[in-house]
XYZ file of C-alpha atoms in Angstrom:
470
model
C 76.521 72.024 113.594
C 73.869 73.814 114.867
C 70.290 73.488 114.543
C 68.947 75.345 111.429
C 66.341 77.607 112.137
C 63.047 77.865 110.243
C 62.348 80.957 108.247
C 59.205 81.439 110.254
C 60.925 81.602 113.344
C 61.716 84.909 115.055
C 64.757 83.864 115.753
C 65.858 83.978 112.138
C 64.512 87.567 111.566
C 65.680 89.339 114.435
C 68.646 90.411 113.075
C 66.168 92.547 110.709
C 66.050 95.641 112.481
C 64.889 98.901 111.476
C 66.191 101.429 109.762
C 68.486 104.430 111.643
C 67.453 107.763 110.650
C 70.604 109.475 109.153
C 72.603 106.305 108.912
C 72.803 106.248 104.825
C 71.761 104.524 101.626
C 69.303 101.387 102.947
C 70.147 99.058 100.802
C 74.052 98.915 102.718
C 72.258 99.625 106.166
C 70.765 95.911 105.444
C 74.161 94.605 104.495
C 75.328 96.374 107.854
C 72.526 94.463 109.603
C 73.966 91.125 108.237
C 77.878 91.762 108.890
C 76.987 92.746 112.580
C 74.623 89.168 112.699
C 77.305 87.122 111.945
C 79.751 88.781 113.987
C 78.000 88.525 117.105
C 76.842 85.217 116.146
C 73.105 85.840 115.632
C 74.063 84.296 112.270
C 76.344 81.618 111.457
C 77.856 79.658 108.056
C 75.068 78.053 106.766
C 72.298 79.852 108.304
C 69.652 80.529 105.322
C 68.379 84.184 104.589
C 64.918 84.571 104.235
C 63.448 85.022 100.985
C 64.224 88.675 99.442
C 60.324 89.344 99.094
C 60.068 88.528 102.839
C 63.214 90.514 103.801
C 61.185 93.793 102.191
C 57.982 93.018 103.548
C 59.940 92.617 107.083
C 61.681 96.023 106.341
C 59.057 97.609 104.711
C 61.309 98.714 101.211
C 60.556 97.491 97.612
C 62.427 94.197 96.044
C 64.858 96.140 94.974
C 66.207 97.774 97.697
C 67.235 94.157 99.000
C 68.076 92.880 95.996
C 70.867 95.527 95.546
C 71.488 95.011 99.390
C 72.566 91.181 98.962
C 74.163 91.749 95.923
C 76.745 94.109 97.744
C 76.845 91.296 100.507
C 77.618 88.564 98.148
C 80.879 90.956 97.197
C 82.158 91.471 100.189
C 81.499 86.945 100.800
C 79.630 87.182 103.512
C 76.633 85.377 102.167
C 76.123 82.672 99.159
C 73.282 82.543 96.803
C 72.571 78.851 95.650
C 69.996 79.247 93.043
C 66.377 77.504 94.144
C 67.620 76.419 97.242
C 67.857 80.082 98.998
C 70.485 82.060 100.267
C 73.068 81.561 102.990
C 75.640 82.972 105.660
C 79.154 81.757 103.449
C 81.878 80.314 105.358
C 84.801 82.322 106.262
C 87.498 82.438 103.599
C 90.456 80.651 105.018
C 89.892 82.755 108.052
C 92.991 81.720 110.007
C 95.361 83.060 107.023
C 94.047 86.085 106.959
C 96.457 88.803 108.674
C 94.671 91.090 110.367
C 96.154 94.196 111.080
C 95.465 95.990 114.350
C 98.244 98.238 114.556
C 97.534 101.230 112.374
C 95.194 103.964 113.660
C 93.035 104.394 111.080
C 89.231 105.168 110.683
C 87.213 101.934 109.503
C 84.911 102.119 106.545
C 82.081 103.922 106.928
C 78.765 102.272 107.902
C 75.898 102.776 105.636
C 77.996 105.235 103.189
C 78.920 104.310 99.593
C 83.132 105.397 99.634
C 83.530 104.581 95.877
C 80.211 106.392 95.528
C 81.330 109.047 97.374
C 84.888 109.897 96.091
C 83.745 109.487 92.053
C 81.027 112.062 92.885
C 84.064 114.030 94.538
C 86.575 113.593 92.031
C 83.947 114.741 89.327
C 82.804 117.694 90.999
C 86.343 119.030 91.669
C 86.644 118.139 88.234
C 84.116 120.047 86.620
C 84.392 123.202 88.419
C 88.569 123.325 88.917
C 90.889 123.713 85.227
C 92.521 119.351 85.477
C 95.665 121.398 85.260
C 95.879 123.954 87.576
C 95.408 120.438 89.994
C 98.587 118.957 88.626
C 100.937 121.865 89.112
C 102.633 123.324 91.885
C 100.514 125.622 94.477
C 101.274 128.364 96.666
C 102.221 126.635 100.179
C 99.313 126.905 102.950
C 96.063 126.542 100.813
C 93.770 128.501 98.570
C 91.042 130.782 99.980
C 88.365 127.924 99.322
C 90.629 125.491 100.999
C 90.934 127.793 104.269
C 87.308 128.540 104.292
C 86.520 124.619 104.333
C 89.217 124.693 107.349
C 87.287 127.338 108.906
C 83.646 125.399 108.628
C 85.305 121.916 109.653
C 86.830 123.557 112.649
C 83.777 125.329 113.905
C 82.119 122.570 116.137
C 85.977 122.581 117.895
C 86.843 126.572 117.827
C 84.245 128.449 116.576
C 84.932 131.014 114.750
C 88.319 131.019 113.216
C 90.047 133.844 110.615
C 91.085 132.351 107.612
C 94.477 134.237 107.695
C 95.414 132.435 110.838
C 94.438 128.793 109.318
C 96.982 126.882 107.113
C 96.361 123.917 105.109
C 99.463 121.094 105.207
C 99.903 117.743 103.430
C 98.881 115.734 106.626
C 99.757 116.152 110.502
C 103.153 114.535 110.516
C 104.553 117.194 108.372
C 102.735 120.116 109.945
C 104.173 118.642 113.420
C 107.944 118.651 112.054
C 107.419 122.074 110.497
C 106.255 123.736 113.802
C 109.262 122.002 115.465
C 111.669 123.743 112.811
C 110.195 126.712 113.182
C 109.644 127.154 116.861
C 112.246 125.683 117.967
C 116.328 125.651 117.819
C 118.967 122.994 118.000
C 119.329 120.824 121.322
C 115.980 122.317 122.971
C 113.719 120.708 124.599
C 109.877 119.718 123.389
C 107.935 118.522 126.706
C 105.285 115.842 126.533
C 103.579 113.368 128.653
C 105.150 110.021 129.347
C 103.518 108.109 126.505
C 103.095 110.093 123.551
C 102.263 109.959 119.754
C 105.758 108.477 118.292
C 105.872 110.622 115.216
C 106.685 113.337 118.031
C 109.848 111.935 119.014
C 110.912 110.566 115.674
C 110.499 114.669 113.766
C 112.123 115.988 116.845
C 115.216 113.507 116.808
C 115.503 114.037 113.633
C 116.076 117.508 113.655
C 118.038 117.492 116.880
C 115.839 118.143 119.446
C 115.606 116.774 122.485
C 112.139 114.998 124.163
C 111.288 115.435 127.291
C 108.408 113.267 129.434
C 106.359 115.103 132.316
C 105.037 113.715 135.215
C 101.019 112.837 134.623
C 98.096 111.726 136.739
C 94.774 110.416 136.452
C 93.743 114.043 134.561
C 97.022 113.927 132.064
C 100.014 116.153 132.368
C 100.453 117.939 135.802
C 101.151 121.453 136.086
C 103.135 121.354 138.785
C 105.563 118.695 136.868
C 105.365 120.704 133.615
C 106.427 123.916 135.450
C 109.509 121.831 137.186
C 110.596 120.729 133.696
C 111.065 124.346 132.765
C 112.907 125.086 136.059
C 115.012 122.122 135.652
C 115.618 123.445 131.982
C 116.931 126.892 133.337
C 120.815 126.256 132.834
C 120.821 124.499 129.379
C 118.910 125.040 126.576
C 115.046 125.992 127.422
C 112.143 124.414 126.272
C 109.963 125.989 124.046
C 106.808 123.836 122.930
C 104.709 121.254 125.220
C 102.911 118.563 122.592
C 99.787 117.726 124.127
C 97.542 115.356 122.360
C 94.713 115.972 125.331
C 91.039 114.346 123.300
C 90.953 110.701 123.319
C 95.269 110.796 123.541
C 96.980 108.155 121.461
C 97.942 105.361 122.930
C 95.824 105.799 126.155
C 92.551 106.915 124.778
C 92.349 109.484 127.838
C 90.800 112.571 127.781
C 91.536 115.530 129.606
C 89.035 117.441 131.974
C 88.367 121.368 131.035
C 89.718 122.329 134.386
C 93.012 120.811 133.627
C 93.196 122.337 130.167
C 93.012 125.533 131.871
C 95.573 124.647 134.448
C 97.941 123.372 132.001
C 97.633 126.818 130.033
C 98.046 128.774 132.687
C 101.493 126.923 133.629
C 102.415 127.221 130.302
C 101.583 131.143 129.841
C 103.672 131.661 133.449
C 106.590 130.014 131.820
C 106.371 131.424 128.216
C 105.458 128.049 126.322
C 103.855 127.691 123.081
C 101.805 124.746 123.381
C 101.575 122.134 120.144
C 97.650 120.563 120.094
C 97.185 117.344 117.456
C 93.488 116.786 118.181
C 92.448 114.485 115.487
C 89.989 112.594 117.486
C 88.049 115.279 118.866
C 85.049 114.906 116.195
C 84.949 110.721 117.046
C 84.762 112.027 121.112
C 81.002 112.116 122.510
C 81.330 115.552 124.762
C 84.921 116.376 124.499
C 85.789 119.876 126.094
C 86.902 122.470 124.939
C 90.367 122.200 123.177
C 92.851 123.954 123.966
C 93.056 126.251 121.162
C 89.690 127.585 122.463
C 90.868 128.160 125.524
C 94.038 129.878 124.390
C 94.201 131.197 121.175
C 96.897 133.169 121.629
C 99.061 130.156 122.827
C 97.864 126.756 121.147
C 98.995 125.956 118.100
C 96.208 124.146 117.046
C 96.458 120.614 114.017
C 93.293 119.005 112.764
C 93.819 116.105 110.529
C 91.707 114.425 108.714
C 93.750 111.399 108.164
C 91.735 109.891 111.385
C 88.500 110.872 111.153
C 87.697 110.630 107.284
C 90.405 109.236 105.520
C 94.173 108.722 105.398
C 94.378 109.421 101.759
C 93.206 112.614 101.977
C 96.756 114.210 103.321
C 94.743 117.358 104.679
C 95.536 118.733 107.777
C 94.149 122.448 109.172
C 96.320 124.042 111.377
C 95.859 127.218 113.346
C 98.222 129.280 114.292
C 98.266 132.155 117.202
C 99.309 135.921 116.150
C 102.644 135.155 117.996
C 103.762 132.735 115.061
C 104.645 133.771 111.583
C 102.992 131.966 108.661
C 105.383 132.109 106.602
C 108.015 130.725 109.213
C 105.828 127.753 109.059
C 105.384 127.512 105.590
C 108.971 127.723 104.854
C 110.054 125.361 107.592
C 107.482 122.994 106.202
C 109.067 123.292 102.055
C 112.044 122.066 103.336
C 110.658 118.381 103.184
C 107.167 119.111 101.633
C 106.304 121.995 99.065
C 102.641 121.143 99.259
C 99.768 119.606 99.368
C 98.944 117.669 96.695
C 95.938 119.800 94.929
C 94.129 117.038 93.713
C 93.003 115.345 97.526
C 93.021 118.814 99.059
C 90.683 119.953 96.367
C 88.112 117.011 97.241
C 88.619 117.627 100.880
C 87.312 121.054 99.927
C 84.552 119.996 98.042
C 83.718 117.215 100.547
C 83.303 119.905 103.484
C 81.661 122.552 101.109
C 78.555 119.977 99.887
C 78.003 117.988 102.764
C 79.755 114.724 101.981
C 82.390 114.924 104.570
C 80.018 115.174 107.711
C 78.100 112.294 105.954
C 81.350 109.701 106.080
C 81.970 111.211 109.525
C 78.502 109.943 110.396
C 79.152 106.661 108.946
C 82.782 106.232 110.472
C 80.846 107.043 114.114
C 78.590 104.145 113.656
C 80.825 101.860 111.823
C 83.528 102.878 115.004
C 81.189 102.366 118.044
C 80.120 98.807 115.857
C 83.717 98.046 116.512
C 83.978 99.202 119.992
C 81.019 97.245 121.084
C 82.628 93.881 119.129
C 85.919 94.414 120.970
C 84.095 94.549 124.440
C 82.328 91.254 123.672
C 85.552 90.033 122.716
C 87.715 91.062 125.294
C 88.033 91.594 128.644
C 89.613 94.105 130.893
C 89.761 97.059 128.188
C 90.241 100.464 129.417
C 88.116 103.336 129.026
C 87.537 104.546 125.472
C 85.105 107.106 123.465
C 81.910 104.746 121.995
C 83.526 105.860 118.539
C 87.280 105.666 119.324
C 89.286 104.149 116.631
C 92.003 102.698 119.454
C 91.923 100.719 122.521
C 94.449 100.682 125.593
C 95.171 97.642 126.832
C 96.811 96.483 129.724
C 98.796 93.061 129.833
C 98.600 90.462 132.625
C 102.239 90.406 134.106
C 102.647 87.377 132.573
C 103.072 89.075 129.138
C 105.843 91.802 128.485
C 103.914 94.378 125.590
C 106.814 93.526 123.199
C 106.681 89.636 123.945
C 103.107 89.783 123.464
C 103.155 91.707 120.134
C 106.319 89.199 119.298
C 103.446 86.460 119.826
C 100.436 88.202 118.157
C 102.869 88.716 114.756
C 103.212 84.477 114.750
C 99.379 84.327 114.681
C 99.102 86.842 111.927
C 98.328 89.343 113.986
C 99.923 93.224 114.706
C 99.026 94.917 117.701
C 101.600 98.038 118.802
C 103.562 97.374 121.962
C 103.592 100.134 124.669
C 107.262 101.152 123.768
C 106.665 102.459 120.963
C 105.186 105.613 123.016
C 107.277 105.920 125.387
C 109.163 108.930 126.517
C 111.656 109.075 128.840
C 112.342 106.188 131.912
C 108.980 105.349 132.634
C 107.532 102.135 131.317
C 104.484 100.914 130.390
C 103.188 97.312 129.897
C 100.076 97.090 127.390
C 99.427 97.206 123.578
C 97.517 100.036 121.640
C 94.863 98.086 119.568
C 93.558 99.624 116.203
C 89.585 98.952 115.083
C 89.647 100.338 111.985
C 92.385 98.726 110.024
C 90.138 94.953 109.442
C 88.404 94.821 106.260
C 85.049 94.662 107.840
C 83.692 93.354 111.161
C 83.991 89.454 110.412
C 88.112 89.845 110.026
C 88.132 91.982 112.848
C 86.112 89.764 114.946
C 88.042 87.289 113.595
C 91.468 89.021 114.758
C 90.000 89.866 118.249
C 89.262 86.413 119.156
C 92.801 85.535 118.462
C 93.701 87.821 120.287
C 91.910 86.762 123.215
C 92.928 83.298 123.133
C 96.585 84.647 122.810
C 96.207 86.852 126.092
C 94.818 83.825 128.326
C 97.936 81.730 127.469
C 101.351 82.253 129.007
C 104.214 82.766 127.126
C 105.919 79.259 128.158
C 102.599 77.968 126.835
C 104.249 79.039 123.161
C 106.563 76.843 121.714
C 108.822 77.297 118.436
C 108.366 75.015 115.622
C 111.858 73.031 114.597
C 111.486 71.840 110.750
């Protein structure tokens, strides 16, 4: 057990930085200031707080302020008042049975932002200024105008100016995927991608009776040569049609295309008549990401913004624009055959969210609270590939002593989900590394907690793993 520190120590205050201009209500900056101590260690079980009146002179706030702040601490157990004798870092809570799931891309909690705060104050306003049941009846497909004009400010840092008759609002990216396959594309053609691609791809186009097709990539992403021989080698049978391209931060491999390939790759695709399918829901959580696509090419990009990844999964909003070369309404009936709409009441507070402010403030707080988690799982393990400072998703390759699906075989024993390479893969080629998810963990201590795990699980060989007979 380690030597307890005195109060009057530095080393027991140094976890008590400042305050980060834009980075939300103090009171759970200070409890963000305490989960990050104990992950990295600067503060371990037993450790004793200072006092609260020296934690606000320290910080320079009033008693309150910190009172509130370790009250919200004390809910989410990471620290334990006990009465005159002070406060403390609490245990874990039966850490090793806690599954931690590392497997879903999804964005963490927001750092420094209030959610329950946040969505009441949603909910209400939607409330007061919408009739309750015009919000639990059926709506015309594609969005109102106040929907596609919150579409049209979310999308301006990615496309600029977009007209609201060529944006469509759909119940999440999955389903605005499937319908664009539907509509732009027949029975038995082809949809080109890269090698390793977003799974829900494959899965809409197999189940609609398409056929997926993996092109040749380099260190830049999909090559235009390669994409241009897939056409050519398409010639006698049926064509293809669409290229799926998932070029910001691209799920599983967290690369990022250069500009000058973006324009290469729409140029091949413009010689050869493609329409070109963009999911880009990571370009917000991407420092400097160029241009998309759709920028580059409005006239050939199909362009899908969700908001699943960078605000909330719950939500079910997704903005897509469309070029003048596809119908609306080919979409929007393509996309009734499995989903009529979106459901008015979370589109209506994604609408309100953009329109007041709140949802660039959770976007704010899901950068910090993601590049909290990136730095956490470069502490805790080595070798990871190159990722944004706010990516949601690592890459990671396995030693060859691990197969991806052995390894992910392994993690599930010690409560654990990572996703195994072939899951994303397209075609012949193979892969050998897991896609590991930041923001799925509670908070930082489980997925600290998972990461180290993890670790220890990576530096052992699989004969090292034995079954247990009962």
């Amino acid at each position: 057990m380690r030597e307890k520190t005195s109060i009057q120590d530095d080393g027991a205050t140094a976890w008590l930085t400042g305050f980060s201009a834009g980075g939300g209500a103090r009171y759970l900056q200070i409890v963000g200031r305490i989960e990050q101590a104990i992950a990295d260690g600067a503060l371990v079980p037993g450790d004793r707080l200072p006092p609260q009146r020296r934690i606000a002179a320290l910080l320079g706030v009033d008693l309150t302020t910190v009172t509130r702040a370790l009250t919200e601490a004390r809910r989410r157990h990471l620290i334990d008042a006990r009465g005159a004798l002070g406060t403390f870092v609490a245990a874990p809570r039966v850490e090793l049975a806690q599954r931690v799931d590392l497997s879903m891309n999804v964005p963490p909690p927001p750092d420094g932002v209030d959610f329950d705060d946040l969505m009441r104050r949603g909910v209400s306003q939607v409330l007061l200024r919408a009739d309750a049941s015009l919000l639990m009846t059926y709506q015309l497909g594609g969005g109102s105008h106040s929907d596609r004009a919150a579409g049209v400010m979310w999308l301006a840092p990615m496309l600029g100016a977009v007209e609201p008759d060529r944006l469509m609002v759909c119940p999440g990216a999955q389903s605005a995927l499937a319908a664009l396959i539907l509509a732009q594309t027949q029975p038995g053609e082809a949809i080109l991608t890269e090698p390793l691609a977003y799974p829900g791809v494959r899965l809409a186009a197999e189940q609609l009776g398409r056929s997926v097709i993996a092109v040749d990539v380099d260190a830049d992403g999909m090559r235009p040569d390669a994409l241009e021989q897939a056409c050519r080698d398409r010639a006698e049978g049926p064509r293809a049609r669409l290229v799926y391209l998932n070029p910001t931060t691209q799920n599983p491999t967290t690369w990022t295309m250069p500009e000058s390939r973006r324009h290469e790759i729409v140029a091949a695709a413009a010689r050869n008549d493609l329409l070109i399918v963009e999911d880009d829901p990571y370009w917000l959580l991407t420092p400097d990401a160029p241009p998309p696509l759709a920028r580059i090419a409005p006239d050939r990009v199909c362009y899908v913004s969700t908001m699943s990844k960078c605000l909330s999964p719950g939500l079910r909003t997704a903005f897509v624009v469309l070029p003048e070369s596809v119908a609306e309404e080919a979409v929007l009936a393509a996309l009734r055959a499995f989903a009529l709409m979106s459901a008015p009441l979370t589109t209506a507070v994604t609408t309100q969210w953009i329109h007041d402010g709140a949802a660039e403030t959770l976007l704010g707080g899901i950068r910090r609270e993601a590049a909290a988690r990136q730095t956490i799982a470069r502490q805790l393990l080595s070798s990871v590939g190159q990722a944004p400072p706010s990516g949601i998703h690592l890459w990671y390759t396995l030693p060859s002593y691990w197969t991806s699906q052995a390894l992910a075989n392994a993690a599930r024993a010690e409560e654990l989900r990572v996703t195994p390479s072939e899951a994303f893969e397209v075609g012949s080629q193979r892969a050998n590394a897991i896609r590991i998810s930041l923001g799925g963990a509670a908070d930082r201590l489980l997925l600290a907690s998972g990461l180290r795990r993890l670790a220890d699980l990576l530096a052992r060989r699989p004969d090292g793993i034995r079954e247990i007979v009962v």
